[in-house]
Amino acid sequence: MTDRALAVVRAGALTTVQDLGRTGFAHLGVPRSGALDPGAARLVNRLVGNPEDAAVLETTVNGCAVRPRGAVTVAVGGAPCPVTVDGRPAAWGTAVRVPAGALLDVGPALRGLRAYVGFGGGLAVEPVLGSRSTDLLSGLGPAPLADGTVLPLGAASAVRGSVDAPPWPGPPEELVLRVRLGPRHDWFTPGALHTLATRAYRVSAASNRIGLRTEGPPLHRAISAELPSEGMVLGAVQVPPDGRPVVFLADHPTTGGYPVVAVVRESDLAAAAQAVPGTVVRFVPVR
């Protein structure tokens, strides 16, 4: 019987198991989590014949390397990066066959931040609250990968997806985030709202799966009082005491005590997952 599993040879800076997240538990303090670039996760799954919500690997910055114990179909997408199988170049952005025992190496991102690795059958780690996603904030789901970790694979489908060369959106040269004013925009001065809508920010190196932090002009508050903790949503633009906006991403806390000046359209957040530190960020108000 084929051993449906893979061993982690090089875990990389931060590689986690992700699917499309666990929804419906925010009232219990559980974030959605899931792939920061869900479109990329869906595409690699389609390429290897999986349901779009199958669990994949999400790598950060410098990729990872794994050795499957049985032959498996693999697709690497998201951030463009070199891919090799036993040291030989393999295709990025399409399905490739990796023999049993061969080393699949997903190299450093050439552009963007996060690559996604889909395996035929998906990663069959134990689901928690209906999802296999690693949640860095709550600790739910499997731990981030470490060298030597062994991950089980599900049964592969006999039918491959019809897409074999999908169009991959490139990582953004400039991150444009469409926003609607948030529930606490009136806690900020008119000048602060003008600054948010007209000035450029940059992605901070302190960004992570919880939030995209920015560097740039501070937003000054009109109300300096303390705000009781209240519910937070994906894409909320929270403003901490330093005045620099933070965009909440998949592992964000479900409550927070800093005012939310705006909320980013969810469809714009995948680009935020690939925006490297220093990328220009512009907030564009829409109705």
Short mmCIF file of C-alpha atoms in Angstrom, two decimals:
data_model
loop_
_atom_site.label_atom_id
_atom_site.label_comp_id
_atom_site.label_asym_id
_atom_site.label_seq_id
_atom_site.Cartn_x
_atom_site.Cartn_y
_atom_site.Cartn_z
CA MET A 1 0.00 0.00 0.00
CA THR A 2 1.36 3.43 -0.93
CA ASP A 3 2.33 5.56 2.04
CA ARG A 4 0.27 8.72 1.58
CA ALA A 5 2.44 11.12 3.54
CA LEU A 6 5.31 13.55 3.14
CA ALA A 7 8.25 14.47 5.35
CA VAL A 8 9.40 18.05 5.85
CA VAL A 9 13.10 18.41 5.04
CA ARG A 10 13.31 22.22 5.21
CA ALA A 11 10.51 24.04 6.98
CA GLY A 12 11.47 27.55 5.85
CA ALA A 13 10.89 30.81 7.70
CA LEU A 14 7.19 30.15 8.28
CA THR A 15 5.30 27.38 6.53
CA THR A 16 1.80 26.51 7.69
CA VAL A 17 -1.08 24.29 6.67
CA GLN A 18 -4.00 26.36 5.37
CA ASP A 19 -7.35 25.82 3.73
CA LEU A 20 -10.12 28.39 3.26
CA GLY A 21 -10.49 28.88 7.00
CA ARG A 22 -12.92 28.19 9.83
CA THR A 23 -15.98 30.40 9.64
CA GLY A 24 -18.82 30.91 12.07
CA PHE A 25 -16.85 30.99 15.32
CA ALA A 26 -16.02 34.67 15.77
CA HIS A 27 -18.55 34.86 18.61
CA LEU A 28 -16.35 32.34 20.43
CA GLY A 29 -13.21 34.40 19.82
CA VAL A 30 -11.95 32.14 17.02
CA PRO A 31 -10.57 33.95 13.93
CA ARG A 32 -11.30 32.75 10.42
CA SER A 33 -7.65 32.05 9.63
CA GLY A 34 -7.10 30.25 6.28
CA ALA A 35 -4.92 31.11 3.29
CA LEU A 36 -4.00 34.79 3.11
CA ASP A 37 -4.16 34.52 -0.70
CA PRO A 38 -7.24 32.29 -1.11
CA GLY A 39 -7.27 32.66 -4.89
CA ALA A 40 -3.81 31.12 -5.10
CA ALA A 41 -4.82 28.29 -2.77
CA ARG A 42 -7.90 27.56 -4.89
CA LEU A 43 -5.85 27.51 -8.10
CA VAL A 44 -3.19 25.07 -6.88
CA ASN A 45 -5.98 22.79 -5.69
CA ARG A 46 -7.71 22.91 -9.07
CA LEU A 47 -4.45 22.09 -10.80
CA VAL A 48 -3.98 18.87 -8.82
CA GLY A 49 -7.64 17.80 -8.97
CA ASN A 50 -8.63 18.70 -5.40
CA PRO A 51 -11.72 20.45 -4.10
CA GLU A 52 -10.89 24.14 -3.78
CA ASP A 53 -11.04 23.98 0.02
CA ALA A 54 -8.43 21.20 0.38
CA ALA A 55 -5.55 21.95 2.74
CA VAL A 56 -2.30 23.23 1.18
CA LEU A 57 1.03 24.56 2.40
CA GLU A 58 1.49 28.33 2.68
CA THR A 59 5.18 29.32 2.68
CA THR A 60 6.63 32.69 3.63
CA VAL A 61 9.61 34.37 1.94
CA ASN A 62 12.01 31.44 1.50
CA GLY A 63 9.81 28.45 0.68
CA CYS A 64 10.25 24.92 1.99
CA ALA A 65 11.35 21.43 0.93
CA VAL A 66 9.43 18.18 1.38
CA ARG A 67 9.89 14.53 0.44
CA PRO A 68 6.71 12.57 -0.40
CA ARG A 69 6.75 8.90 0.54
CA GLY A 70 4.63 8.04 -2.48
CA ALA A 71 4.35 9.58 -5.95
CA VAL A 72 2.11 12.65 -5.88
CA THR A 73 0.92 15.42 -8.19
CA VAL A 74 1.98 18.85 -6.95
CA ALA A 75 1.36 22.44 -7.99
CA VAL A 76 3.19 25.51 -6.67
CA GLY A 77 1.61 28.95 -7.13
CA GLY A 78 1.15 32.31 -5.44
CA ALA A 79 4.46 34.15 -5.24
CA PRO A 80 6.70 33.25 -8.21
CA CYS A 81 9.62 31.12 -7.04
CA PRO A 82 12.06 28.47 -8.33
CA VAL A 83 10.86 24.88 -8.02
CA THR A 84 13.08 21.80 -8.27
CA VAL A 85 12.54 18.05 -7.98
CA ASP A 86 15.70 16.24 -6.89
CA GLY A 87 17.68 19.29 -7.99
CA ARG A 88 16.19 19.48 -11.48
CA PRO A 89 14.08 22.52 -12.45
CA ALA A 90 10.33 21.93 -12.41
CA ALA A 91 7.45 24.11 -13.54
CA TRP A 92 5.95 26.77 -11.31
CA GLY A 93 2.23 27.51 -11.70
CA THR A 94 1.21 24.18 -13.18
CA ALA A 95 0.88 20.54 -12.12
CA VAL A 96 4.01 18.35 -11.92
CA ARG A 97 4.48 14.74 -10.88
CA VAL A 98 6.87 14.16 -7.99
CA PRO A 99 8.13 10.54 -7.67
CA ALA A 100 8.15 8.70 -4.35
CA GLY A 101 11.16 9.72 -2.27
CA ALA A 102 12.10 12.68 -4.49
CA LEU A 103 12.90 16.04 -2.89
CA LEU A 104 10.49 18.82 -3.85
CA ASP A 105 12.18 22.15 -3.13
CA VAL A 106 10.13 25.36 -3.25
CA GLY A 107 12.65 28.18 -3.35
CA PRO A 108 12.63 31.79 -2.16
CA ALA A 109 9.97 34.11 -3.51
CA LEU A 110 11.29 36.10 -6.46
CA ARG A 111 8.41 38.54 -6.14
CA GLY A 112 5.75 38.66 -3.46
CA LEU A 113 5.88 36.82 -0.13
CA ARG A 114 3.79 33.67 0.02
CA ALA A 115 3.81 30.58 -2.17
CA TYR A 116 1.16 27.86 -2.03
CA VAL A 117 1.87 24.17 -2.53
CA GLY A 118 -1.04 21.89 -3.39
CA PHE A 119 -0.78 18.09 -3.27
CA GLY A 120 -3.12 15.65 -4.97
CA GLY A 121 -5.48 14.48 -2.23
CA GLY A 122 -4.71 17.48 -0.01
CA LEU A 123 -3.04 17.53 3.37
CA ALA A 124 -5.08 15.24 5.63
CA VAL A 125 -4.19 16.67 9.03
CA GLU A 126 -6.93 16.47 11.66
CA PRO A 127 -9.49 19.27 11.24
CA VAL A 128 -10.29 21.54 14.18
CA LEU A 129 -13.70 23.26 14.17
CA GLY A 130 -14.16 22.20 10.56
CA SER A 131 -10.84 23.51 9.23
CA ARG A 132 -7.27 22.25 8.88
CA SER A 133 -5.83 25.78 8.99
CA THR A 134 -3.01 26.80 11.31
CA ASP A 135 -4.11 29.80 13.35
CA LEU A 136 -1.08 31.62 14.71
CA LEU A 137 -3.13 33.81 17.06
CA SER A 138 -5.24 31.18 18.85
CA GLY A 139 -2.95 28.18 18.34
CA LEU A 140 -5.71 26.09 16.75
CA GLY A 141 -4.81 23.66 13.98
CA PRO A 142 -1.44 22.05 13.29
CA ALA A 143 1.72 23.77 14.47
CA PRO A 144 3.84 25.63 11.91
CA LEU A 145 6.07 23.16 10.07
CA ALA A 146 9.36 22.08 11.58
CA ASP A 147 12.13 20.00 10.01
CA GLY A 148 11.20 16.35 10.35
CA THR A 149 7.43 16.90 10.55
CA VAL A 150 5.42 14.21 8.74
CA LEU A 151 2.11 15.25 7.19
CA PRO A 152 -0.52 12.78 5.95
CA LEU A 153 -1.98 13.10 2.46
CA GLY A 154 -5.55 12.31 1.45
CA ALA A 155 -6.60 10.02 -1.38
CA ALA A 156 -5.92 11.63 -4.74
CA SER A 157 -8.73 12.12 -7.24
CA ALA A 158 -8.50 10.18 -10.49
CA VAL A 159 -9.72 13.27 -12.36
CA ARG A 160 -7.51 16.34 -12.80
CA GLY A 161 -8.90 19.85 -13.04
CA SER A 162 -9.39 21.31 -16.51
CA VAL A 163 -7.08 24.28 -15.85
CA ASP A 164 -3.43 23.56 -16.63
CA ALA A 165 -2.01 27.05 -17.14
CA PRO A 166 -4.13 29.57 -15.23
CA PRO A 167 -3.40 33.30 -15.30
CA TRP A 168 -1.56 34.14 -12.07
CA PRO A 169 -1.90 37.73 -10.83
CA GLY A 170 1.52 39.18 -10.11
CA PRO A 171 2.50 40.56 -6.71
CA PRO A 172 1.59 44.25 -6.49
CA GLU A 173 4.07 46.98 -7.29
CA GLU A 174 1.70 49.29 -5.37
CA LEU A 175 -0.97 48.02 -3.00
CA VAL A 176 -4.28 49.78 -3.60
CA LEU A 177 -6.84 49.01 -0.91
CA ARG A 178 -10.41 50.16 -1.46
CA VAL A 179 -12.02 51.12 1.86
CA ARG A 180 -15.29 52.22 3.33
CA LEU A 181 -15.29 54.42 6.39
CA GLY A 182 -15.37 52.33 9.54
CA PRO A 183 -17.59 52.45 12.61
CA ARG A 184 -15.19 54.79 14.47
CA HIS A 185 -14.16 57.17 11.68
CA ASP A 186 -15.71 59.99 13.70
CA TRP A 187 -13.01 59.46 16.33
CA PHE A 188 -10.53 60.99 13.87
CA THR A 189 -10.06 64.58 12.73
CA PRO A 190 -11.15 65.62 9.23
CA GLY A 191 -7.47 66.11 8.48
CA ALA A 192 -6.74 62.50 9.46
CA LEU A 193 -9.43 61.20 7.11
CA HIS A 194 -7.96 63.36 4.34
CA THR A 195 -4.50 61.97 5.10
CA LEU A 196 -5.77 58.39 4.94
CA ALA A 197 -7.35 59.01 1.54
CA THR A 198 -4.54 61.00 -0.08
CA ARG A 199 -1.16 60.09 1.43
CA ALA A 200 1.00 57.06 0.64
CA TYR A 201 1.99 54.51 3.26
CA ARG A 202 4.43 51.61 3.07
CA VAL A 203 4.18 48.01 4.23
CA SER A 204 6.08 47.54 7.48
CA ALA A 205 8.45 44.63 8.05
CA ALA A 206 6.48 43.98 11.26
CA SER A 207 3.51 42.71 9.22
CA ASN A 208 2.35 39.12 9.65
CA ARG A 209 -0.69 36.86 9.20
CA ILE A 210 -2.51 38.81 11.91
CA GLY A 211 -2.19 42.22 10.33
CA LEU A 212 -0.49 44.31 7.68
CA ARG A 213 1.23 47.12 9.53
CA THR A 214 2.04 50.36 7.76
CA GLU A 215 4.62 53.11 7.99
CA GLY A 216 3.67 56.66 7.10
CA PRO A 217 1.88 59.75 8.39
CA PRO A 218 -0.01 59.20 11.66
CA LEU A 219 -3.76 59.65 11.85
CA HIS A 220 -4.70 62.11 14.59
CA ARG A 221 -7.70 61.42 16.73
CA ALA A 222 -10.51 63.85 17.53
CA ILE A 223 -11.56 61.76 20.52
CA SER A 224 -8.83 60.67 22.90
CA ALA A 225 -11.00 58.59 25.24
CA GLU A 226 -10.47 54.87 25.75
CA LEU A 227 -12.63 52.62 23.61
CA PRO A 228 -14.14 49.44 25.12
CA SER A 229 -13.23 46.28 23.19
CA GLU A 230 -15.61 45.59 20.32
CA GLY A 231 -15.95 43.12 17.48
CA MET A 232 -13.40 43.18 14.65
CA VAL A 233 -13.88 41.97 11.09
CA LEU A 234 -11.51 40.83 8.36
CA GLY A 235 -10.06 43.89 6.62
CA ALA A 236 -10.68 46.27 9.53
CA VAL A 237 -8.23 49.19 9.52
CA GLN A 238 -7.44 49.66 13.19
CA VAL A 239 -5.39 52.62 14.40
CA PRO A 240 -3.17 51.99 17.46
CA PRO A 241 -1.74 54.82 19.60
CA ASP A 242 1.12 55.53 17.16
CA GLY A 243 -1.49 56.55 14.55
CA ARG A 244 -0.25 54.17 11.81
CA PRO A 245 -3.05 52.08 10.30
CA VAL A 246 -3.04 48.28 10.68
CA VAL A 247 -5.09 46.16 8.25
CA PHE A 248 -6.45 43.03 9.92
CA LEU A 249 -5.75 39.82 8.00
CA ALA A 250 -6.85 36.19 8.39
CA ASP A 251 -5.50 35.52 11.91
CA HIS A 252 -6.77 38.80 13.35
CA PRO A 253 -8.30 38.96 16.84
CA THR A 254 -12.08 38.94 16.91
CA THR A 255 -12.19 41.88 19.32
CA GLY A 256 -10.07 44.99 19.77
CA GLY A 257 -9.92 48.21 21.72
CA TYR A 258 -8.44 50.62 19.17
CA PRO A 259 -10.78 52.53 16.82
CA VAL A 260 -11.45 51.22 13.31
CA VAL A 261 -11.22 54.09 10.85
CA ALA A 262 -12.09 52.06 7.74
CA VAL A 263 -12.67 48.56 6.38
CA VAL A 264 -10.89 47.16 3.30
CA ARG A 265 -12.87 45.27 0.67
CA GLU A 266 -12.21 41.57 1.17
CA SER A 267 -11.39 41.09 -2.52
CA ASP A 268 -8.37 43.40 -2.11
CA LEU A 269 -6.81 41.46 0.75
CA ALA A 270 -5.18 38.73 -1.38
CA ALA A 271 -2.84 41.35 -2.82
CA ALA A 272 -1.95 42.37 0.74
CA ALA A 273 -0.77 38.78 1.33
CA GLN A 274 1.89 39.23 -1.37
CA ALA A 275 2.98 42.80 -0.59
CA VAL A 276 6.61 42.80 0.55
CA PRO A 277 7.92 45.27 3.15
CA GLY A 278 8.41 48.68 1.58
CA THR A 279 5.54 48.28 -0.91
CA VAL A 280 3.59 51.53 -1.32
CA VAL A 281 0.07 51.31 0.16
CA ARG A 282 -2.77 53.61 -0.84
CA PHE A 283 -6.18 53.64 0.81
CA VAL A 284 -8.91 54.59 -1.66
CA PRO A 285 -12.35 55.46 -0.23
CA VAL A 286 -15.31 53.97 -2.11
CA ARG A 287 -19.02 53.88 -1.49
#
